[in-house]
mmCIF file with all atom_site columns, C-alpha atoms in Angstrom:
data_model
loop_
_atom_site.group_PDB
_atom_site.id
_atom_site.type_symbol
_atom_site.label_atom_id
_atom_site.label_alt_id
_atom_site.label_comp_id
_atom_site.label_asym_id
_atom_site.label_entity_id
_atom_site.label_seq_id
_atom_site.pdbx_PDB_ins_code
_atom_site.Cartn_x
_atom_site.Cartn_y
_atom_site.Cartn_z
_atom_site.occupancy
_atom_site.B_iso_or_equiv
_atom_site.pdbx_formal_charge
_atom_site.auth_seq_id
_atom_site.auth_comp_id
_atom_site.auth_asym_id
_atom_site.auth_atom_id
_atom_site.pdbx_PDB_model_num
ATOM 1   C CA . GLU Q 1 1   ? 103.387 34.017 97.573  1.00 77.00 ? 10  GLU Q CA 1
ATOM 2   C CA . PRO Q 1 2   ? 105.017 30.729 98.644  1.00 80.00 ? 11  PRO Q CA 1
ATOM 3   C CA . GLU Q 1 3   ? 105.690 28.309 95.820  1.00 93.00 ? 12  GLU Q CA 1
ATOM 4   C CA . VAL Q 1 4   ? 106.916 24.817 95.088  1.00 97.00 ? 13  VAL Q CA 1
ATOM 5   C CA . THR Q 1 5   ? 110.326 24.895 93.432  1.00 97.00 ? 14  THR Q CA 1
ATOM 6   C CA . GLN Q 1 6   ? 111.839 22.132 91.317  1.00 98.00 ? 15  GLN Q CA 1
ATOM 7   C CA . THR Q 1 7   ? 115.306 21.386 89.995  1.00 97.00 ? 16  THR Q CA 1
ATOM 8   C CA . PRO Q 1 8   ? 116.538 20.807 87.395  1.00 97.00 ? 17  PRO Q CA 1
ATOM 9   C CA . SER Q 1 9   ? 114.160 22.448 84.960  1.00 97.00 ? 18  SER Q CA 1
ATOM 10  C CA . HIS Q 1 10  ? 115.419 20.178 82.199  1.00 97.00 ? 19  HIS Q CA 1
ATOM 11  C CA . GLN Q 1 11  ? 117.592 17.072 82.270  1.00 97.00 ? 20  GLN Q CA 1
ATOM 12  C CA . VAL Q 1 12  ? 118.796 14.847 79.471  1.00 98.00 ? 21  VAL Q CA 1
ATOM 13  C CA . THR Q 1 13  ? 119.953 11.379 80.467  1.00 98.00 ? 22  THR Q CA 1
ATOM 14  C CA . GLN Q 1 14  ? 120.977 8.170  78.777  1.00 98.00 ? 23  GLN Q CA 1
ATOM 15  C CA . MET Q 1 15  ? 118.747 5.137  78.941  1.00 98.00 ? 24  MET Q CA 1
ATOM 16  C CA . GLY Q 1 16  ? 119.607 2.986  81.952  1.00 97.00 ? 25  GLY Q CA 1
ATOM 17  C CA . GLN Q 1 17  ? 121.012 5.855  84.000  1.00 98.00 ? 26  GLN Q CA 1
ATOM 18  C CA . GLU Q 1 18  ? 119.685 6.899  87.403  1.00 98.00 ? 27  GLU Q CA 1
ATOM 19  C CA . VAL Q 1 19  ? 117.993 10.269 87.713  1.00 98.00 ? 28  VAL Q CA 1
ATOM 20  C CA . ILE Q 1 20  ? 117.068 12.272 90.806  1.00 98.00 ? 29  ILE Q CA 1
ATOM 21  C CA . LEU Q 1 21  ? 114.557 15.083 90.519  1.00 98.00 ? 30  LEU Q CA 1
ATOM 22  C CA . ARG Q 1 22  ? 114.447 17.522 93.387  1.00 97.00 ? 31  ARG Q CA 1
ATOM 23  C CA . CYS Q 1 23  ? 111.696 19.611 94.878  1.00 97.00 ? 32  CYS Q CA 1
ATOM 24  C CA . VAL Q 1 24  ? 111.300 22.074 97.717  1.00 97.00 ? 33  VAL Q CA 1
ATOM 25  C CA . PRO Q 1 25  ? 107.647 22.009 98.817  1.00 96.00 ? 34  PRO Q CA 1
ATOM 26  C CA . ILE Q 1 26  ? 105.914 24.924 100.509 1.00 95.00 ? 35  ILE Q CA 1
ATOM 27  C CA . SER Q 1 27  ? 107.330 25.096 104.009 1.00 91.00 ? 36  SER Q CA 1
ATOM 28  C CA . ASN Q 1 28  ? 104.276 24.454 106.209 1.00 88.00 ? 37  ASN Q CA 1
ATOM 29  C CA . HIS Q 1 29  ? 102.775 21.785 103.962 1.00 91.00 ? 38  HIS Q CA 1
ATOM 30  C CA . LEU Q 1 30  ? 102.551 18.181 105.083 1.00 89.00 ? 39  LEU Q CA 1
ATOM 31  C CA . TYR Q 1 31  ? 101.541 16.244 101.962 1.00 90.00 ? 40  TYR Q CA 1
ATOM 32  C CA . PHE Q 1 32  ? 103.895 15.911 99.004  1.00 94.00 ? 41  PHE Q CA 1
ATOM 33  C CA . TYR Q 1 33  ? 103.204 14.506 95.572  1.00 95.00 ? 42  TYR Q CA 1
ATOM 34  C CA . TRP Q 1 34  ? 104.785 13.643 92.270  1.00 97.00 ? 43  TRP Q CA 1
ATOM 35  C CA . TYR Q 1 35  ? 102.873 13.730 88.997  1.00 97.00 ? 44  TYR Q CA 1
ATOM 36  C CA . ARG Q 1 36  ? 104.062 13.309 85.446  1.00 97.00 ? 45  ARG Q CA 1
ATOM 37  C CA . GLN Q 1 37  ? 102.845 14.442 82.039  1.00 97.00 ? 46  GLN Q CA 1
ATOM 38  C CA . ILE Q 1 38  ? 104.063 12.793 78.884  1.00 97.00 ? 47  ILE Q CA 1
ATOM 39  C CA . LEU Q 1 39  ? 104.101 15.264 75.988  1.00 95.00 ? 48  LEU Q CA 1
ATOM 40  C CA . GLY Q 1 40  ? 100.584 15.821 74.681  1.00 92.00 ? 49  GLY Q CA 1
ATOM 41  C CA . GLN Q 1 41  ? 98.970  13.577 77.287  1.00 94.00 ? 50  GLN Q CA 1
ATOM 42  C CA . LYS Q 1 42  ? 97.149  13.920 80.602  1.00 94.00 ? 51  LYS Q CA 1
ATOM 43  C CA . VAL Q 1 43  ? 98.704  14.792 83.928  1.00 96.00 ? 52  VAL Q CA 1
ATOM 44  C CA . GLU Q 1 44  ? 99.101  11.504 85.834  1.00 96.00 ? 53  GLU Q CA 1
ATOM 45  C CA . PHE Q 1 45  ? 99.387  10.936 89.586  1.00 94.00 ? 54  PHE Q CA 1
ATOM 46  C CA . LEU Q 1 46  ? 102.454 8.967  90.663  1.00 96.00 ? 55  LEU Q CA 1
ATOM 47  C CA . VAL Q 1 47  ? 102.702 9.063  94.447  1.00 96.00 ? 56  VAL Q CA 1
ATOM 48  C CA . SER Q 1 48  ? 101.751 10.909 97.619  1.00 92.00 ? 57  SER Q CA 1
ATOM 49  C CA . PHE Q 1 49  ? 103.943 11.125 100.721 1.00 93.00 ? 58  PHE Q CA 1
ATOM 50  C CA . TYR Q 1 50  ? 103.037 12.004 104.289 1.00 89.00 ? 59  TYR Q CA 1
ATOM 51  C CA . ASN Q 1 51  ? 104.799 11.657 107.615 1.00 88.00 ? 60  ASN Q CA 1
ATOM 52  C CA . ASN Q 1 52  ? 107.916 10.240 105.958 1.00 90.00 ? 61  ASN Q CA 1
ATOM 53  C CA . GLU Q 1 53  ? 106.195 7.435  104.151 1.00 92.00 ? 62  GLU Q CA 1
ATOM 54  C CA . ILE Q 1 54  ? 104.275 6.788  100.963 1.00 94.00 ? 63  ILE Q CA 1
ATOM 55  C CA . SER Q 1 55  ? 100.529 7.309  101.445 1.00 90.00 ? 64  SER Q CA 1
ATOM 56  C CA . GLU Q 1 56  ? 99.280  6.294  98.021  1.00 90.00 ? 65  GLU Q CA 1
ATOM 57  C CA . LYS Q 1 57  ? 100.842 5.352  94.710  1.00 93.00 ? 66  LYS Q CA 1
ATOM 58  C CA . SER Q 1 58  ? 99.566  4.664  91.237  1.00 93.00 ? 67  SER Q CA 1
ATOM 59  C CA . GLU Q 1 59  ? 100.295 1.689  88.986  1.00 94.00 ? 68  GLU Q CA 1
ATOM 60  C CA . ILE Q 1 60  ? 102.892 3.806  87.201  1.00 95.00 ? 69  ILE Q CA 1
ATOM 61  C CA . PHE Q 1 61  ? 104.966 4.074  90.374  1.00 96.00 ? 70  PHE Q CA 1
ATOM 62  C CA . ASP Q 1 62  ? 106.718 0.713  90.135  1.00 95.00 ? 71  ASP Q CA 1
ATOM 63  C CA . ASP Q 1 63  ? 109.955 -0.548 91.675  1.00 96.00 ? 72  ASP Q CA 1
ATOM 64  C CA . GLN Q 1 64  ? 112.142 1.668  89.537  1.00 97.00 ? 73  GLN Q CA 1
ATOM 65  C CA . PHE Q 1 65  ? 110.709 4.759  91.247  1.00 98.00 ? 74  PHE Q CA 1
ATOM 66  C CA . SER Q 1 66  ? 111.380 5.869  94.805  1.00 98.00 ? 75  SER Q CA 1
ATOM 67  C CA . VAL Q 1 67  ? 110.754 9.016  96.835  1.00 97.00 ? 76  VAL Q CA 1
ATOM 68  C CA . GLU Q 1 68  ? 112.552 10.448 99.778  1.00 95.00 ? 77  GLU Q CA 1
ATOM 69  C CA . ARG Q 1 69  ? 112.507 13.428 102.082 1.00 93.00 ? 78  ARG Q CA 1
ATOM 70  C CA . PRO Q 1 70  ? 116.187 13.489 103.022 1.00 87.00 ? 79  PRO Q CA 1
ATOM 71  C CA . ASP Q 1 71  ? 115.952 16.604 105.194 1.00 87.00 ? 80  ASP Q CA 1
ATOM 72  C CA . GLY Q 1 72  ? 113.339 19.048 106.405 1.00 78.00 ? 81  GLY Q CA 1
ATOM 73  C CA . SER Q 1 73  ? 112.964 20.862 103.122 1.00 87.00 ? 82  SER Q CA 1
ATOM 74  C CA . ASN Q 1 74  ? 113.682 18.665 100.084 1.00 94.00 ? 83  ASN Q CA 1
ATOM 75  C CA . PHE Q 1 75  ? 111.531 15.994 98.479  1.00 97.00 ? 84  PHE Q CA 1
ATOM 76  C CA . THR Q 1 76  ? 113.079 13.848 95.771  1.00 98.00 ? 85  THR Q CA 1
ATOM 77  C CA . LEU Q 1 77  ? 111.968 11.439 93.079  1.00 98.00 ? 86  LEU Q CA 1
ATOM 78  C CA . LYS Q 1 78  ? 114.517 8.849  91.975  1.00 98.00 ? 87  LYS Q CA 1
ATOM 79  C CA . ILE Q 1 79  ? 114.233 6.822  88.809  1.00 98.00 ? 88  ILE Q CA 1
ATOM 80  C CA . ARG Q 1 80  ? 116.725 3.959  89.082  1.00 96.00 ? 89  ARG Q CA 1
ATOM 81  C CA . SER Q 1 81  ? 117.187 2.836  85.503  1.00 95.00 ? 90  SER Q CA 1
ATOM 82  C CA . THR Q 1 82  ? 115.556 5.212  83.066  1.00 97.00 ? 91  THR Q CA 1
ATOM 83  C CA . LYS Q 1 83  ? 113.705 4.036  79.984  1.00 97.00 ? 92  LYS Q CA 1
ATOM 84  C CA . LEU Q 1 84  ? 112.773 5.960  76.866  1.00 97.00 ? 93  LEU Q CA 1
ATOM 85  C CA . GLU Q 1 85  ? 109.142 5.996  78.013  1.00 97.00 ? 94  GLU Q CA 1
ATOM 86  C CA . ASP Q 1 86  ? 110.110 7.858  81.191  1.00 98.00 ? 95  ASP Q CA 1
ATOM 87  C CA . SER Q 1 87  ? 110.604 10.986 79.095  1.00 98.00 ? 96  SER Q CA 1
ATOM 88  C CA . ALA Q 1 88  ? 108.039 13.400 80.491  1.00 98.00 ? 97  ALA Q CA 1
ATOM 89  C CA . MET Q 1 89  ? 107.473 16.519 82.542  1.00 98.00 ? 98  MET Q CA 1
ATOM 90  C CA . TYR Q 1 90  ? 107.541 15.641 86.238  1.00 98.00 ? 99  TYR Q CA 1
ATOM 91  C CA . PHE Q 1 91  ? 105.598 17.888 88.583  1.00 98.00 ? 100 PHE Q CA 1
ATOM 92  C CA . CYS Q 1 92  ? 106.152 18.068 92.312  1.00 98.00 ? 101 CYS Q CA 1
ATOM 93  C CA . ALA Q 1 93  ? 103.262 19.307 94.434  1.00 96.00 ? 102 ALA Q CA 1
ATOM 94  C CA . SER Q 1 94  ? 102.404 19.898 98.069  1.00 94.00 ? 103 SER Q CA 1
ATOM 95  C CA . SER Q 1 95  ? 99.377  20.623 100.209 1.00 90.00 ? 104 SER Q CA 1
ATOM 96  C CA . PRO Q 1 96  ? 98.547  21.370 103.822 1.00 86.00 ? 105 PRO Q CA 1
ATOM 97  C CA . TYR Q 1 97  ? 96.762  18.827 105.986 1.00 73.00 ? 106 TYR Q CA 1
ATOM 98  C CA . ASP Q 1 98  ? 93.084  18.906 105.158 1.00 67.00 ? 107 ASP Q CA 1
ATOM 99  C CA . ARG Q 1 99  ? 90.805  18.725 108.171 1.00 59.00 ? 108 ARG Q CA 1
ATOM 100 C CA . VAL Q 1 100 ? 87.618  19.653 106.326 1.00 59.00 ? 109 VAL Q CA 1
ATOM 101 C CA . GLY Q 1 101 ? 87.904  18.333 102.816 1.00 58.00 ? 110 GLY Q CA 1
ATOM 102 C CA . GLY Q 1 102 ? 88.760  19.636 99.409  1.00 66.00 ? 111 GLY Q CA 1
ATOM 103 C CA . ASN Q 1 103 ? 92.286  20.834 100.121 1.00 75.00 ? 112 ASN Q CA 1
ATOM 104 C CA . THR Q 1 104 ? 94.250  22.723 97.515  1.00 86.00 ? 113 THR Q CA 1
ATOM 105 C CA . ILE Q 1 105 ? 97.307  21.181 95.901  1.00 90.00 ? 114 ILE Q CA 1
ATOM 106 C CA . TYR Q 1 106 ? 100.092 23.528 94.809  1.00 93.00 ? 115 TYR Q CA 1
ATOM 107 C CA . PHE Q 1 107 ? 102.232 22.453 91.866  1.00 96.00 ? 116 PHE Q CA 1
ATOM 108 C CA . GLY Q 1 108 ? 105.752 23.358 90.855  1.00 97.00 ? 117 GLY Q CA 1
ATOM 109 C CA . GLU Q 1 109 ? 106.776 24.409 87.358  1.00 96.00 ? 118 GLU Q CA 1
ATOM 110 C CA . GLY Q 1 110 ? 108.037 20.958 86.501  1.00 97.00 ? 119 GLY Q CA 1
ATOM 111 C CA . SER Q 1 111 ? 111.238 19.151 85.563  1.00 98.00 ? 120 SER Q CA 1
ATOM 112 C CA . TRP Q 1 112 ? 111.430 18.078 81.962  1.00 98.00 ? 121 TRP Q CA 1
ATOM 113 C CA . LEU Q 1 113 ? 113.198 14.707 81.649  1.00 98.00 ? 122 LEU Q CA 1
ATOM 114 C CA . THR Q 1 114 ? 114.441 13.527 78.274  1.00 98.00 ? 123 THR Q CA 1
ATOM 115 C CA . VAL Q 1 115 ? 115.777 9.977  78.063  1.00 98.00 ? 124 VAL Q CA 1
ATOM 116 C CA . VAL Q 1 116 ? 117.907 9.245  74.985  1.00 97.00 ? 125 VAL Q CA 1
ATOM 117 C CA . ASP D 2 1   ? 87.845  9.959  91.644  1.00 54.00 ? 20  ASP D CA 1
ATOM 118 C CA . ALA D 2 2   ? 84.490  9.927  89.872  1.00 59.00 ? 21  ALA D CA 1
ATOM 119 C CA . LYS D 2 3   ? 84.375  10.758 86.178  1.00 88.00 ? 22  LYS D CA 1
ATOM 120 C CA . THR D 2 4   ? 83.738  14.204 84.726  1.00 95.00 ? 23  THR D CA 1
ATOM 121 C CA . THR D 2 5   ? 82.874  15.251 81.185  1.00 96.00 ? 24  THR D CA 1
ATOM 122 C CA . GLN D 2 6   ? 84.055  18.513 79.658  1.00 97.00 ? 25  GLN D CA 1
ATOM 123 C CA . PRO D 2 7   ? 84.065  19.926 76.125  1.00 97.00 ? 26  PRO D CA 1
ATOM 124 C CA . ASN D 2 8   ? 87.408  19.459 74.404  1.00 97.00 ? 27  ASN D CA 1
ATOM 125 C CA . SER D 2 9   ? 87.753  23.133 73.567  1.00 98.00 ? 28  SER D CA 1
ATOM 126 C CA . MET D 2 10  ? 86.023  26.479 73.829  1.00 98.00 ? 29  MET D CA 1
ATOM 127 C CA . GLU D 2 11  ? 86.735  29.873 72.355  1.00 97.00 ? 30  GLU D CA 1
ATOM 128 C CA . SER D 2 12  ? 85.950  33.284 73.756  1.00 96.00 ? 31  SER D CA 1
ATOM 129 C CA . ASN D 2 13  ? 86.835  36.899 73.225  1.00 96.00 ? 32  ASN D CA 1
ATOM 130 C CA . GLU D 2 14  ? 89.027  38.926 75.514  1.00 96.00 ? 33  GLU D CA 1
ATOM 131 C CA . GLU D 2 15  ? 87.227  40.900 78.222  1.00 96.00 ? 34  GLU D CA 1
ATOM 132 C CA . GLU D 2 16  ? 84.067  38.814 77.873  1.00 96.00 ? 35  GLU D CA 1
ATOM 133 C CA . PRO D 2 17  ? 82.734  36.317 80.427  1.00 96.00 ? 36  PRO D CA 1
ATOM 134 C CA . VAL D 2 18  ? 83.481  32.636 79.899  1.00 97.00 ? 37  VAL D CA 1
ATOM 135 C CA . HIS D 2 19  ? 81.333  29.771 81.152  1.00 98.00 ? 38  HIS D CA 1
ATOM 136 C CA . LEU D 2 20  ? 83.123  26.423 81.236  1.00 98.00 ? 39  LEU D CA 1
ATOM 137 C CA . PRO D 2 21  ? 80.734  23.502 81.812  1.00 98.00 ? 40  PRO D CA 1
ATOM 138 C CA . CYS D 2 22  ? 81.411  20.201 83.536  1.00 98.00 ? 41  CYS D CA 1
ATOM 139 C CA . ASN D 2 23  ? 79.115  17.204 83.873  1.00 97.00 ? 42  ASN D CA 1
ATOM 140 C CA . HIS D 2 24  ? 79.554  14.800 86.766  1.00 96.00 ? 43  HIS D CA 1
ATOM 141 C CA . SER D 2 25  ? 76.365  12.775 86.868  1.00 94.00 ? 44  SER D CA 1
ATOM 142 C CA . THR D 2 26  ? 77.865  10.039 89.090  1.00 92.00 ? 45  THR D CA 1
ATOM 143 C CA . ILE D 2 27  ? 79.005  12.443 91.803  1.00 91.00 ? 46  ILE D CA 1
ATOM 144 C CA . SER D 2 28  ? 78.551  11.215 95.361  1.00 87.00 ? 47  SER D CA 1
ATOM 145 C CA . GLY D 2 29  ? 77.634  13.225 98.419  1.00 84.00 ? 48  GLY D CA 1
ATOM 146 C CA . THR D 2 30  ? 81.210  13.514 99.665  1.00 82.00 ? 49  THR D CA 1
ATOM 147 C CA . ASP D 2 31  ? 82.841  14.496 96.361  1.00 87.00 ? 50  ASP D CA 1
ATOM 148 C CA . TYR D 2 32  ? 84.270  17.986 96.172  1.00 89.00 ? 51  TYR D CA 1
ATOM 149 C CA . ILE D 2 33  ? 84.294  19.707 92.785  1.00 93.00 ? 52  ILE D CA 1
ATOM 150 C CA . HIS D 2 34  ? 87.720  21.133 92.012  1.00 93.00 ? 53  HIS D CA 1
ATOM 151 C CA . TRP D 2 35  ? 88.908  23.208 89.084  1.00 96.00 ? 54  TRP D CA 1
ATOM 152 C CA . TYR D 2 36  ? 92.527  23.486 88.106  1.00 97.00 ? 55  TYR D CA 1
ATOM 153 C CA . ARG D 2 37  ? 94.061  25.028 85.036  1.00 97.00 ? 56  ARG D CA 1
ATOM 154 C CA . GLN D 2 38  ? 97.327  24.526 83.198  1.00 97.00 ? 57  GLN D CA 1
ATOM 155 C CA . LEU D 2 39  ? 98.851  27.392 81.284  1.00 96.00 ? 58  LEU D CA 1
ATOM 156 C CA . PRO D 2 40  ? 101.200 26.484 78.423  1.00 92.00 ? 59  PRO D CA 1
ATOM 157 C CA . SER D 2 41  ? 104.460 24.944 79.671  1.00 90.00 ? 60  SER D CA 1
ATOM 158 C CA . GLN D 2 42  ? 103.491 25.338 83.325  1.00 93.00 ? 61  GLN D CA 1
ATOM 159 C CA . GLY D 2 43  ? 102.315 23.130 86.161  1.00 95.00 ? 62  GLY D CA 1
ATOM 160 C CA . PRO D 2 44  ? 98.634  22.850 87.052  1.00 97.00 ? 63  PRO D CA 1
ATOM 161 C CA . GLU D 2 45  ? 97.265  25.741 89.082  1.00 96.00 ? 64  GLU D CA 1
ATOM 162 C CA . TYR D 2 46  ? 94.364  25.651 91.530  1.00 94.00 ? 65  TYR D CA 1
ATOM 163 C CA . VAL D 2 47  ? 91.406  27.792 90.497  1.00 96.00 ? 66  VAL D CA 1
ATOM 164 C CA . ILE D 2 48  ? 88.475  27.073 92.817  1.00 94.00 ? 67  ILE D CA 1
ATOM 165 C CA . HIS D 2 49  ? 86.558  24.303 94.527  1.00 92.00 ? 68  HIS D CA 1
ATOM 166 C CA . GLY D 2 50  ? 83.184  23.742 96.136  1.00 92.00 ? 69  GLY D CA 1
ATOM 167 C CA . LEU D 2 51  ? 80.878  21.121 97.603  1.00 90.00 ? 70  LEU D CA 1
ATOM 168 C CA . THR D 2 52  ? 77.269  22.290 97.353  1.00 91.00 ? 71  THR D CA 1
ATOM 169 C CA . SER D 2 53  ? 77.042  26.068 97.359  1.00 90.00 ? 72  SER D CA 1
ATOM 170 C CA . ASN D 2 54  ? 78.253  28.458 94.696  1.00 93.00 ? 73  ASN D CA 1
ATOM 171 C CA . VAL D 2 55  ? 81.716  29.813 95.401  1.00 94.00 ? 74  VAL D CA 1
ATOM 172 C CA . ASN D 2 56  ? 83.577  32.972 94.446  1.00 95.00 ? 75  ASN D CA 1
ATOM 173 C CA . ASN D 2 57  ? 87.229  33.892 94.682  1.00 92.00 ? 76  ASN D CA 1
ATOM 174 C CA . ARG D 2 58  ? 89.544  36.399 93.053  1.00 91.00 ? 77  ARG D CA 1
ATOM 175 C CA . MET D 2 59  ? 90.091  34.173 90.032  1.00 91.00 ? 78  MET D CA 1
ATOM 176 C CA . ALA D 2 60  ? 86.644  32.840 89.217  1.00 96.00 ? 79  ALA D CA 1
ATOM 177 C CA . SER D 2 61  ? 83.201  31.748 90.335  1.00 97.00 ? 80  SER D CA 1
ATOM 178 C CA . LEU D 2 62  ? 81.886  28.211 90.585  1.00 98.00 ? 81  LEU D CA 1
ATOM 179 C CA . ALA D 2 63  ? 78.193  27.602 90.017  1.00 98.00 ? 82  ALA D CA 1
ATOM 180 C CA . ILE D 2 64  ? 77.014  24.180 91.198  1.00 97.00 ? 83  ILE D CA 1
ATOM 181 C CA . ALA D 2 65  ? 73.695  22.748 90.049  1.00 96.00 ? 84  ALA D CA 1
ATOM 182 C CA . GLU D 2 66  ? 71.185  21.960 92.745  1.00 95.00 ? 85  GLU D CA 1
ATOM 183 C CA . ASP D 2 67  ? 71.434  18.213 92.075  1.00 95.00 ? 86  ASP D CA 1
ATOM 184 C CA . ARG D 2 68  ? 75.249  18.551 91.894  1.00 95.00 ? 87  ARG D CA 1
ATOM 185 C CA . LYS D 2 69  ? 75.359  16.615 88.632  1.00 96.00 ? 88  LYS D CA 1
ATOM 186 C CA . SER D 2 70  ? 76.929  19.532 86.820  1.00 97.00 ? 89  SER D CA 1
ATOM 187 C CA . SER D 2 71  ? 78.888  22.676 87.512  1.00 97.00 ? 90  SER D CA 1
ATOM 188 C CA . THR D 2 72  ? 80.118  25.723 85.631  1.00 98.00 ? 91  THR D CA 1
ATOM 189 C CA . LEU D 2 73  ? 83.352  27.617 86.065  1.00 98.00 ? 92  LEU D CA 1
ATOM 190 C CA . ILE D 2 74  ? 82.830  31.294 85.330  1.00 98.00 ? 93  ILE D CA 1
ATOM 191 C CA . LEU D 2 75  ? 85.634  33.641 84.363  1.00 97.00 ? 94  LEU D CA 1
ATOM 192 C CA . HIS D 2 76  ? 84.001  37.024 84.626  1.00 94.00 ? 95  HIS D CA 1
ATOM 193 C CA . ARG D 2 77  ? 86.263  38.915 82.261  1.00 95.00 ? 96  ARG D CA 1
ATOM 194 C CA . ALA D 2 78  ? 88.667  36.740 80.313  1.00 95.00 ? 97  ALA D CA 1
ATOM 195 C CA . THR D 2 79  ? 92.145  37.974 79.506  1.00 96.00 ? 98  THR D CA 1
ATOM 196 C CA . LEU D 2 80  ? 94.731  36.498 77.159  1.00 96.00 ? 99  LEU D CA 1
ATOM 197 C CA . ARG D 2 81  ? 96.465  35.117 80.245  1.00 95.00 ? 100 ARG D CA 1
ATOM 198 C CA . ASP D 2 82  ? 93.426  32.918 80.912  1.00 97.00 ? 101 ASP D CA 1
ATOM 199 C CA . ALA D 2 83  ? 94.150  30.835 77.807  1.00 97.00 ? 102 ALA D CA 1
ATOM 200 C CA . ALA D 2 84  ? 94.823  27.406 79.298  1.00 97.00 ? 103 ALA D CA 1
ATOM 201 C CA . VAL D 2 85  ? 93.509  23.889 79.732  1.00 98.00 ? 104 VAL D CA 1
ATOM 202 C CA . TYR D 2 86  ? 90.874  23.831 82.471  1.00 98.00 ? 105 TYR D CA 1
ATOM 203 C CA . TYR D 2 87  ? 90.311  20.642 84.424  1.00 97.00 ? 106 TYR D CA 1
ATOM 204 C CA . CYS D 2 88  ? 87.184  19.777 86.390  1.00 97.00 ? 107 CYS D CA 1
ATOM 205 C CA . ILE D 2 89  ? 88.045  17.124 88.993  1.00 93.00 ? 108 ILE D CA 1
ATOM 206 C CA . LEU D 2 90  ? 85.958  15.359 91.613  1.00 90.00 ? 109 LEU D CA 1
ATOM 207 C CA . ARG D 2 91  ? 87.766  14.652 94.836  1.00 83.00 ? 110 ARG D CA 1
ATOM 208 C CA . VAL D 2 92  ? 86.645  12.498 97.725  1.00 74.00 ? 111 VAL D CA 1
ATOM 209 C CA . TYR D 2 93  ? 87.753  13.668 101.104 1.00 67.00 ? 112 TYR D CA 1
ATOM 210 C CA . SER D 2 94  ? 89.750  10.725 102.388 1.00 62.00 ? 113 SER D CA 1
ATOM 211 C CA . GLY D 2 95  ? 91.169  12.354 105.453 1.00 60.00 ? 114 GLY D CA 1
ATOM 212 C CA . GLY D 2 96  ? 94.257  14.524 105.274 1.00 59.00 ? 115 GLY D CA 1
ATOM 213 C CA . GLY D 2 97  ? 94.867  14.669 101.555 1.00 64.00 ? 116 GLY D CA 1
ATOM 214 C CA . ALA D 2 98  ? 96.769  11.542 100.604 1.00 67.00 ? 117 ALA D CA 1
ATOM 215 C CA . ASP D 2 99  ? 94.783  10.834 97.492  1.00 73.00 ? 118 ASP D CA 1
ATOM 216 C CA . GLY D 2 100 ? 96.027  12.208 94.225  1.00 79.00 ? 119 GLY D CA 1
ATOM 217 C CA . LEU D 2 101 ? 94.055  14.205 91.708  1.00 86.00 ? 120 LEU D CA 1
ATOM 218 C CA . THR D 2 102 ? 92.796  12.361 88.626  1.00 89.00 ? 121 THR D CA 1
ATOM 219 C CA . PHE D 2 103 ? 93.159  14.678 85.659  1.00 93.00 ? 122 PHE D CA 1
ATOM 220 C CA . GLY D 2 104 ? 91.101  14.205 82.515  1.00 93.00 ? 123 GLY D CA 1
ATOM 221 C CA . LYS D 2 105 ? 91.754  15.881 79.171  1.00 93.00 ? 124 LYS D CA 1
ATOM 222 C CA . GLY D 2 106 ? 90.104  19.113 80.305  1.00 96.00 ? 125 GLY D CA 1
ATOM 223 C CA . THR D 2 107 ? 88.813  21.984 78.186  1.00 98.00 ? 126 THR D CA 1
ATOM 224 C CA . HIS D 2 108 ? 91.278  23.907 76.072  1.00 97.00 ? 127 HIS D CA 1
ATOM 225 C CA . LEU D 2 109 ? 90.177  27.543 76.386  1.00 98.00 ? 128 LEU D CA 1
ATOM 226 C CA . ILE D 2 110 ? 91.210  29.817 73.534  1.00 98.00 ? 129 ILE D CA 1
ATOM 227 C CA . ILE D 2 111 ? 90.951  33.570 74.056  1.00 97.00 ? 130 ILE D CA 1
ATOM 228 C CA . GLN D 2 112 ? 90.776  35.795 71.009  1.00 96.00 ? 131 GLN D CA 1
ATOM 229 C CA . PRO D 2 113 ? 92.072  39.372 71.313  1.00 93.00 ? 132 PRO D CA 1
#
């Protein structure tokens, strides 16, 4: 079964450093997403991406975050200057275009980011 | 996404059916009812969704009340692998799928052997 893959599975970085989290969405999907989950808290939506541009973003997704689809297969989340509070599990997800409603979103296993 | 209410936790025995309730009294006519689950240390996983009629798939069944103000996820024969947090989410069809899912705290399902 096709799946969303994410790398790295775990990254430790120093506060203030830039981090890039990488994802390979399911190949025929058109919508791509990033979510995060701080330890012990809810899964939170960050951003959705379609047709090479951001479709929607949450209040969490401020100027220190950016997303990119640099080629036909990868989807990346960049955090420019990491803060301690960015420590979280980051989930990439993808979905096909939904012509009817109620489309399914497929999530990766996550990248655990620890900022020290 | 409109708000849903779920019990914080539920416990069941292995190989017995599990009924996970969800209240969504402010649901609108275009809101789809989605269920996702999150196994320990994994990403969320789609379980099932529906609009008005009851739905079945290989993982579960979804029973939707006639007034759509509540729904129940049914696991017909729970296994230890079904121990997870189950999220009931309302999703408006906004055309294409740009909108993100709004996760609540969900129901922590504990399965006893």
